[in-house]
Coordinates of C-alpha atoms and ligand atoms in Angstrom, one line a residue:
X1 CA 10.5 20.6 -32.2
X2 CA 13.5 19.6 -34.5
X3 CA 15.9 20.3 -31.8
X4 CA 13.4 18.0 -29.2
X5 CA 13.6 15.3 -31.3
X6 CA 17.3 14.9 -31.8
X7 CA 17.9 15.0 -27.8
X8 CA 19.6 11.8 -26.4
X9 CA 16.8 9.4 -25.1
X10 CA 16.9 7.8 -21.3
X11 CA 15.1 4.9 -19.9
X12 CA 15.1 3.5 -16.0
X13 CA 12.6 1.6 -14.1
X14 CA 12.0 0.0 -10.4
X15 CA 10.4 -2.8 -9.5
X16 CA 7.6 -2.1 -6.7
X17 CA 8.6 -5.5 -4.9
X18 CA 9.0 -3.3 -1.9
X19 CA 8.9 0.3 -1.1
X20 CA 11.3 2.7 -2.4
X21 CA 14.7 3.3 0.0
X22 CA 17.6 5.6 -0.1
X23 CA 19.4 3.3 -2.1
X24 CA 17.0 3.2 -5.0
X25 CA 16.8 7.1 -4.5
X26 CA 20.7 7.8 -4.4
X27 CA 21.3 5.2 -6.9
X28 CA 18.7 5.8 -9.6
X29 CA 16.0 8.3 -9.7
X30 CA 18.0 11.5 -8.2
X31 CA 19.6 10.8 -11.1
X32 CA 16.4 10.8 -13.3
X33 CA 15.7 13.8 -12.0
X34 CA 18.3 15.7 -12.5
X35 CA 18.2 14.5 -16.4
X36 CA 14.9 15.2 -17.6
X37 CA 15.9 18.8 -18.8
X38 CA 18.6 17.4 -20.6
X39 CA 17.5 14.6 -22.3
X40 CA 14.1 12.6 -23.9
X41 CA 13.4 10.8 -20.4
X42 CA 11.2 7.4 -19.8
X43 CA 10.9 5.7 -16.5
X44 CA 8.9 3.1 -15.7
X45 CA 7.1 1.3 -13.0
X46 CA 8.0 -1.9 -13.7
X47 CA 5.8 -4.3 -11.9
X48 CA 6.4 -7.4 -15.0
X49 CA 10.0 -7.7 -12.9
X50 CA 8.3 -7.6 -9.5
X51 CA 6.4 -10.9 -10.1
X52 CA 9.6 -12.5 -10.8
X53 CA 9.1 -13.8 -7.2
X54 CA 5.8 -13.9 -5.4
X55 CA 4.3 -10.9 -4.7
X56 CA 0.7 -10.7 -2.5
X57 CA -1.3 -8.7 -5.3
X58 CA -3.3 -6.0 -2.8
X59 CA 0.1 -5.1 -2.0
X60 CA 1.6 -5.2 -5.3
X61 CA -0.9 -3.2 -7.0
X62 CA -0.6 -0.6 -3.8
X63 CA 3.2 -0.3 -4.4
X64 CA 3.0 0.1 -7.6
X65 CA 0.4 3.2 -6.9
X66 CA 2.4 4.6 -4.2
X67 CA 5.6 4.5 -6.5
X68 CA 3.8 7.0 -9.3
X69 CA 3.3 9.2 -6.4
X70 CA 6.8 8.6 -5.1
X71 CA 8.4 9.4 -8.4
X72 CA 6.4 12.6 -8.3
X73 CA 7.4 13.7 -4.9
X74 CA 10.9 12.9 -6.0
X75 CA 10.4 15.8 -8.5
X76 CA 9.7 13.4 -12.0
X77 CA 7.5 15.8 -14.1
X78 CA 5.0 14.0 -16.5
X79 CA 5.4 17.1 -18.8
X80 CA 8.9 16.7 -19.0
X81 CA 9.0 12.4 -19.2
X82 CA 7.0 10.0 -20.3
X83 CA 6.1 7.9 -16.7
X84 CA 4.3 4.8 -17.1
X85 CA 3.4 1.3 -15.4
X86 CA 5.4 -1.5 -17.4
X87 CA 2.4 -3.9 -17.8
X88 CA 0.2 -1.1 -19.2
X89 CA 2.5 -1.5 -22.8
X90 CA 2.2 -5.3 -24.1
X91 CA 4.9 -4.5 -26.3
X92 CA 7.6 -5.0 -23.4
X93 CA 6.5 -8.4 -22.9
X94 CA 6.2 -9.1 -26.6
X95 CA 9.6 -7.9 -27.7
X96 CA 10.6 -10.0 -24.3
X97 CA 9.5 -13.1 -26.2
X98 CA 11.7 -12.5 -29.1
X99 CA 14.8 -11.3 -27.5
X100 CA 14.8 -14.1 -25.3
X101 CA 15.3 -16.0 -28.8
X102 CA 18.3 -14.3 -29.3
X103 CA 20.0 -14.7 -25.4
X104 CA 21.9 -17.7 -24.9
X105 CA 21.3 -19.5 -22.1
X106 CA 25.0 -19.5 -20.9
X107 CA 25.0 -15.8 -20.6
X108 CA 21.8 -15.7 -18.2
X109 CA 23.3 -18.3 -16.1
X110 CA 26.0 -16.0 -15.7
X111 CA 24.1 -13.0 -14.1
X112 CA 25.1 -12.1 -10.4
X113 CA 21.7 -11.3 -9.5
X114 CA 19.9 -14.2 -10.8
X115 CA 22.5 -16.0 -8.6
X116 CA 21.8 -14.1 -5.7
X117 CA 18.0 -14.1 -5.9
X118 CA 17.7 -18.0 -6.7
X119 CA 19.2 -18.3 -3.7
X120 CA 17.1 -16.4 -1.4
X121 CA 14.0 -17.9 -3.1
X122 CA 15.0 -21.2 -3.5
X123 CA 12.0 -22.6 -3.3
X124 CA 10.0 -20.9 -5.9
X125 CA 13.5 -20.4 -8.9
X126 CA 11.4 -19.5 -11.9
X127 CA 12.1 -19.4 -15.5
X128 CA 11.0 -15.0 -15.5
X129 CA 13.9 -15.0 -12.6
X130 CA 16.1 -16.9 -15.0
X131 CA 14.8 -14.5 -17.9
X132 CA 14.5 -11.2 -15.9
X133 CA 17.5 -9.5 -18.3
X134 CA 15.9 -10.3 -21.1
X135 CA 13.0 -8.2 -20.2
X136 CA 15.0 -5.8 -18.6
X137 CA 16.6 -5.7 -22.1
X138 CA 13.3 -5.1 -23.8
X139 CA 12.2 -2.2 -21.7
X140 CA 15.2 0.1 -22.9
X141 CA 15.7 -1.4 -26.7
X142 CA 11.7 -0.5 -27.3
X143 CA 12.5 3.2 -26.5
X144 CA 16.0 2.9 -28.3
X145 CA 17.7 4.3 -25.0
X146 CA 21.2 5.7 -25.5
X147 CA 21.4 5.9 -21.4
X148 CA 20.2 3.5 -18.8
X149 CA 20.8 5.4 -15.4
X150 CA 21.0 2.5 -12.9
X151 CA 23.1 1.9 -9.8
X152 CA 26.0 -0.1 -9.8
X153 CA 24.4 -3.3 -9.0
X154 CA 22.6 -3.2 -12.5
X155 CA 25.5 -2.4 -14.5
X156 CA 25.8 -6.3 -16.0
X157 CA 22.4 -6.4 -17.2
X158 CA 22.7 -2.9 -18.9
X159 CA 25.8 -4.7 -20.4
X160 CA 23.6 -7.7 -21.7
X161 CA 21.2 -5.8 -23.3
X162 CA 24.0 -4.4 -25.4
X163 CA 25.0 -7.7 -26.2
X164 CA 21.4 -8.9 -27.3
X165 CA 21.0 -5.6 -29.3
X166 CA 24.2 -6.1 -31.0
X167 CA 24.1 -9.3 -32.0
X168 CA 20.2 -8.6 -33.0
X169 CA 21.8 -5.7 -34.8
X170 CA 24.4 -8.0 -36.3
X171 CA 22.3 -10.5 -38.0
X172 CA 19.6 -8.2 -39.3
X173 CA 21.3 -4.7 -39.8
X174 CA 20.7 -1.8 -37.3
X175 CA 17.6 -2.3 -35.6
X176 CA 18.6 -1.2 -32.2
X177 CA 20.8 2.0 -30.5
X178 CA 23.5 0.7 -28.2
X179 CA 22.1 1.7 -24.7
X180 CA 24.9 2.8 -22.1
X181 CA 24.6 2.5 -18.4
X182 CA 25.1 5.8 -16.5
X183 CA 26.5 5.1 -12.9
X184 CA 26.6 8.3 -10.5
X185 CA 30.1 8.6 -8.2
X186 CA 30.6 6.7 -4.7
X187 CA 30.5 9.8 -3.1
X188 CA 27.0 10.5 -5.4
X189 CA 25.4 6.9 -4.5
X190 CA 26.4 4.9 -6.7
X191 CA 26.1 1.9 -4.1
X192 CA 24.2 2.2 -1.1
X193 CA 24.7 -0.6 1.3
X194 CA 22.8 -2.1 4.2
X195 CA 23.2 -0.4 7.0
X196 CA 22.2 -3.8 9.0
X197 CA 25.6 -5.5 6.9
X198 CA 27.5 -3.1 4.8
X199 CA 28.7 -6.1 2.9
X200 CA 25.2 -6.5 1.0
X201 CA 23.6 -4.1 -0.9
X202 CA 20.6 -1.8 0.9
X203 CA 17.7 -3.7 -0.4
X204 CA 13.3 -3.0 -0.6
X205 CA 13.8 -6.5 0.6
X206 CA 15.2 -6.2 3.5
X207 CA 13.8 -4.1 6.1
X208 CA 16.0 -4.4 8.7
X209 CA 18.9 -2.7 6.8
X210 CA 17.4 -0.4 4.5
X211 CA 15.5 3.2 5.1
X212 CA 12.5 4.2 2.8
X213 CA 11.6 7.0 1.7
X214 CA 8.4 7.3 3.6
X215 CA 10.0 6.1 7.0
X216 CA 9.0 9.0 9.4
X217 CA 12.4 10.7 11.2
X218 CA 12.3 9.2 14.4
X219 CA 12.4 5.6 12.2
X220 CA 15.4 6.6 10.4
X221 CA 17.2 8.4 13.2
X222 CA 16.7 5.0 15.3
X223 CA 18.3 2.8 11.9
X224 CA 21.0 5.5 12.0
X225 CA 21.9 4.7 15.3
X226 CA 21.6 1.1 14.7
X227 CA 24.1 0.8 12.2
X228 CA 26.8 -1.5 11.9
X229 CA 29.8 -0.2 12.0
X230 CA 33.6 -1.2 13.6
X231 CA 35.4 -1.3 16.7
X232 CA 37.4 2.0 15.9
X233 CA 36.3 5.5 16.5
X234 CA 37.7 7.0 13.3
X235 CA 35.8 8.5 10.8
X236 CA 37.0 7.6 7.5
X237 CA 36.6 6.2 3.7
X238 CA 38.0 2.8 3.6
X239 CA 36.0 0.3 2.2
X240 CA 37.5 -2.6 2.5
X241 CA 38.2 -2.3 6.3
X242 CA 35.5 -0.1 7.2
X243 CA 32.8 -0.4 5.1
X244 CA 30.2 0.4 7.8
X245 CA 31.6 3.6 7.8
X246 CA 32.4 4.0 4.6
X247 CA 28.6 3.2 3.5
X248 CA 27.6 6.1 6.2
X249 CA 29.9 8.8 4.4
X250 CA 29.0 7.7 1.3
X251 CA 25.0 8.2 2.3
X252 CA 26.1 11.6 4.1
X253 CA 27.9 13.1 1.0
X254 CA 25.0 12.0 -1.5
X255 CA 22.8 13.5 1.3
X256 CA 24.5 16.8 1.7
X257 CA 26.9 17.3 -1.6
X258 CA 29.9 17.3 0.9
X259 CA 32.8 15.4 -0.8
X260 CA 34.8 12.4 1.4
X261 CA 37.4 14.9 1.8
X262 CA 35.1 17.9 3.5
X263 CA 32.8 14.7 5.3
X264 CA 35.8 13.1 6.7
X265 CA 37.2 16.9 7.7
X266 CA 34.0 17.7 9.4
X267 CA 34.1 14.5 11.3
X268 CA 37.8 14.5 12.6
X269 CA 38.4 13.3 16.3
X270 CA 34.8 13.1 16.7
X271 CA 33.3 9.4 17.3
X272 CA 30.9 7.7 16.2
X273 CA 28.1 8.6 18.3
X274 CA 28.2 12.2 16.7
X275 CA 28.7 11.0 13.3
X276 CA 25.8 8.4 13.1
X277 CA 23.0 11.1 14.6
X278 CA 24.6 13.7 11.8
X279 CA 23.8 10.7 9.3
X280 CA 20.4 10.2 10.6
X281 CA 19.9 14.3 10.3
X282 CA 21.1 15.1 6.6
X283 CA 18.6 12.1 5.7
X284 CA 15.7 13.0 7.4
X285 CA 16.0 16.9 5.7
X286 CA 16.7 15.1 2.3
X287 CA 13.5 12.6 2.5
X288 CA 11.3 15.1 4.3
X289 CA 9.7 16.8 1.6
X290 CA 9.0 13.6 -0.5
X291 CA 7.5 12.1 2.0
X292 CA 5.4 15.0 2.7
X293 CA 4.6 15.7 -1.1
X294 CA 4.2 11.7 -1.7
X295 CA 1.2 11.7 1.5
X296 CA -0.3 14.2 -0.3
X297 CA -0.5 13.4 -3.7
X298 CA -1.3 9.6 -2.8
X299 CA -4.8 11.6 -1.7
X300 CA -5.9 12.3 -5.1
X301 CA -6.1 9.2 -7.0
X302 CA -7.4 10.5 -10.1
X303 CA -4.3 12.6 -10.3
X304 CA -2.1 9.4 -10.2
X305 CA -4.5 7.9 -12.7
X306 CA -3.9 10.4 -15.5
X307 CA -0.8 10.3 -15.2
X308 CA -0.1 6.7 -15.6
X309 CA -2.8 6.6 -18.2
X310 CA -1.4 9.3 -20.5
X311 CA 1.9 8.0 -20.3
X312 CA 0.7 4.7 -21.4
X313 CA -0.3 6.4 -24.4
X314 CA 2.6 7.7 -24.9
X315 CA 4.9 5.1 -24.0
X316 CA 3.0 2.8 -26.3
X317 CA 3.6 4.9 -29.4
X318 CA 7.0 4.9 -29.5
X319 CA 7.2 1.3 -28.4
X320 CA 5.3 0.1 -31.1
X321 CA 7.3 1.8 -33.5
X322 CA 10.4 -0.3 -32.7
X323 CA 8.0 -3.5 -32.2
X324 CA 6.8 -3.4 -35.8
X325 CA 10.4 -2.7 -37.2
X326 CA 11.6 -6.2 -35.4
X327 CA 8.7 -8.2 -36.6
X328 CA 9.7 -6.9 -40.4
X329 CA 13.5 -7.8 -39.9
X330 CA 12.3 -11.6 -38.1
X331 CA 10.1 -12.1 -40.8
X332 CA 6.9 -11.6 -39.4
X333 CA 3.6 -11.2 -41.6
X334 CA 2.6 -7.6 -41.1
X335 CA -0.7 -7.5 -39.5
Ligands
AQP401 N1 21.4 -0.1 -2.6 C1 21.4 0.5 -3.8 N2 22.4 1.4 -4.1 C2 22.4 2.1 -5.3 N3 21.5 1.9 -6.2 C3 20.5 1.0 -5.9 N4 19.4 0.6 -6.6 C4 18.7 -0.3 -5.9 N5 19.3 -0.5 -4.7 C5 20.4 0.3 -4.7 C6 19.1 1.1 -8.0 O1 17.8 1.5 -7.9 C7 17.1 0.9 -9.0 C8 16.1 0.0 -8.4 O2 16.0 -1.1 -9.1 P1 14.9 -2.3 -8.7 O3 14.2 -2.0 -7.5 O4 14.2 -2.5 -10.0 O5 15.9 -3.5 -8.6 P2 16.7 -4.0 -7.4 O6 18.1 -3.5 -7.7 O7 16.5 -5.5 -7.4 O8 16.2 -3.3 -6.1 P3 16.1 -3.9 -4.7 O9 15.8 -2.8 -3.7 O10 17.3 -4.8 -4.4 O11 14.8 -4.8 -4.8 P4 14.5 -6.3 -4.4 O12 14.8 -6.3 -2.9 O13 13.1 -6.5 -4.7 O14 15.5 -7.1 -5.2 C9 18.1 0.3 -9.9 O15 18.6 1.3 -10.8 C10 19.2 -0.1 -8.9 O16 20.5 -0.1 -9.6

């Protein structure tokens, strides 16, 4: 029991804007699996961040369902972590408020994804787009995270939250641990692009580049064989030439646990019309069981409903712990 306590905490979360694809997979929650031995895990559905643009509610509250059993197919164990739906525990949106008191508004404006999204949704630019990090931020200071395992595309905001804890730290003494972001290798998944145009990242968003995690195999053999790639035939890492390529060895060594080197080896003087098939093929065998796992456990609904319940419970303990600490250094009247 002593020994549990002192193990290094984890927090992640996705938003169920969309369902779950490779990248989110490659780039987050193999990851979360693999560290729930290891460390004090929490991951979170976190369906606050979703409405950040509009969302039709039957499906939201579907997604958000499907994602528990997703994240269970994936192999998350509820007796291992603490797995939880993000507006179940007030708390995040309440230590929100008061971090956002302590975020300048130069530093939000600055965020590459803010930019990005208030584009693509410029007619509807809210302020919980603008303040997304600040939330983001709240989710893993309430667990006092030491490690945020994200992709690559998340590393800035993991970076802000450090800045909002330290400076919250700075004025009022240690409140908050320093979180870190943990980013797996290129060759691991650390960026998983679109295979419509390598150049953005593979998206929820976007269904004509990205591959779920419930899309049956003939669906992701056909986006295989769709994919954008470049007027050579050679089969190599280079991504600022080839990134089509490049993206499909990076999804075929995260798929199979080849390196470049052995990928690139396996694939010499053969074309592409080998290579994107043999894509298609280590994917399918990787997503087959969770999809199979995911259809069965989306059957039994009260299942999925103590689980989300329970780890409400949980989750709210230890959030509340860290809530009432800020509202004594602010200068709150204890309730
Ligand atoms: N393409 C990717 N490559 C590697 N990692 C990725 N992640 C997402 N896409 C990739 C990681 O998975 C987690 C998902 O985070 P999220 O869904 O909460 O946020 P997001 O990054 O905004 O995801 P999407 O798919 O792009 O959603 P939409 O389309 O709704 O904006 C994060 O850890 C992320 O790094």
């Amino acid at each position: 029991m002593e020994n549990q306590e002192r193990k290094k905490r984890v927090f992640s979360g996705i938003q169920p804007s969309g369902d779950l694809t490779l990248g989110s997979y490659m780039g987050a929650i193999k990851n979360w699996v693999a560290m729930q031995d290891e460390y004090d895990c929490v991951y979170c559905i976190v369906d606050m961040h979703a409405i950040t643009v509009r969302q039709n509610p039957a499906d939201l509250r579907r997604r958000a369902l499907e994602q528990l059993a997703q994240y269970l197919a994936c192999g998350l164990d509820p007796e291992k972590s603490i797995l939880f739906v993000q507006s179940h525990v007030p708390q995040h949106a309440e230590l929100g408020w008061i971090l956002g008191c302590y975020t300048q508004f130069g530093e939000l404006s600055r965020m590459t994804q803010f930019k990005q999204k208030s584009q693509q949704h410029a007619d509807n630019i809210t302020a919980g787009l603008f303040t997304y990090p600040v939330l983001m931020a709240a989710d893993i200071l309430l667990y006092q995270a030491d490690f945020v395992p994200v992709g690559e595309d998340q590393r800035q905001h993991v970076e802000l939250c450090r800045d909002i804890a330290q400076r919250f730290n700075g004025v009022y003494s240690d409140t908050f641990v320093l979180p870190e972001a943990f980013i797996p290798r290129v060759d691991q998944g650390a960026r998983v692009m679109s295979l419509g145009n390598p150049l953005n990242k593979m998206s929820k968003s976007d269904p004509e580049g990205c591959v779920n995690l419930m899309d049956p195999p003939e669906v992701i053999q056909r986006k295989f064989k769709r994919a954008v790639t470049d007027s050579e035939t050679s089969v190599r890492y280079d991504k600022e030439n080839k990134p089509g390529v490049s993206n499909l060895l990076t999804i075929y060594c995260a798929a199979t646990g080849k390196s470049l080197e052995e990928a690139e080896a396996a694939f010499a003087g053969q074309g592409y019309g080998v290579f994107k098939p043999a894509v298609g093929d280590a994917v399918i065998e990787l997503l087959r069981p969770i999809r199979e796992e995911a259809a069965r456990l989306m059957k039994d609904k009260a299942h999925l409903e103590s689980v989300y319940r329970e780890g409400a419970q949980r989750a709210g303990r230890v959030a509340q712990r860290t809530l009432d600490k800020v509202h004594r250094k602010v200068g709150f009247i204890a309730r």
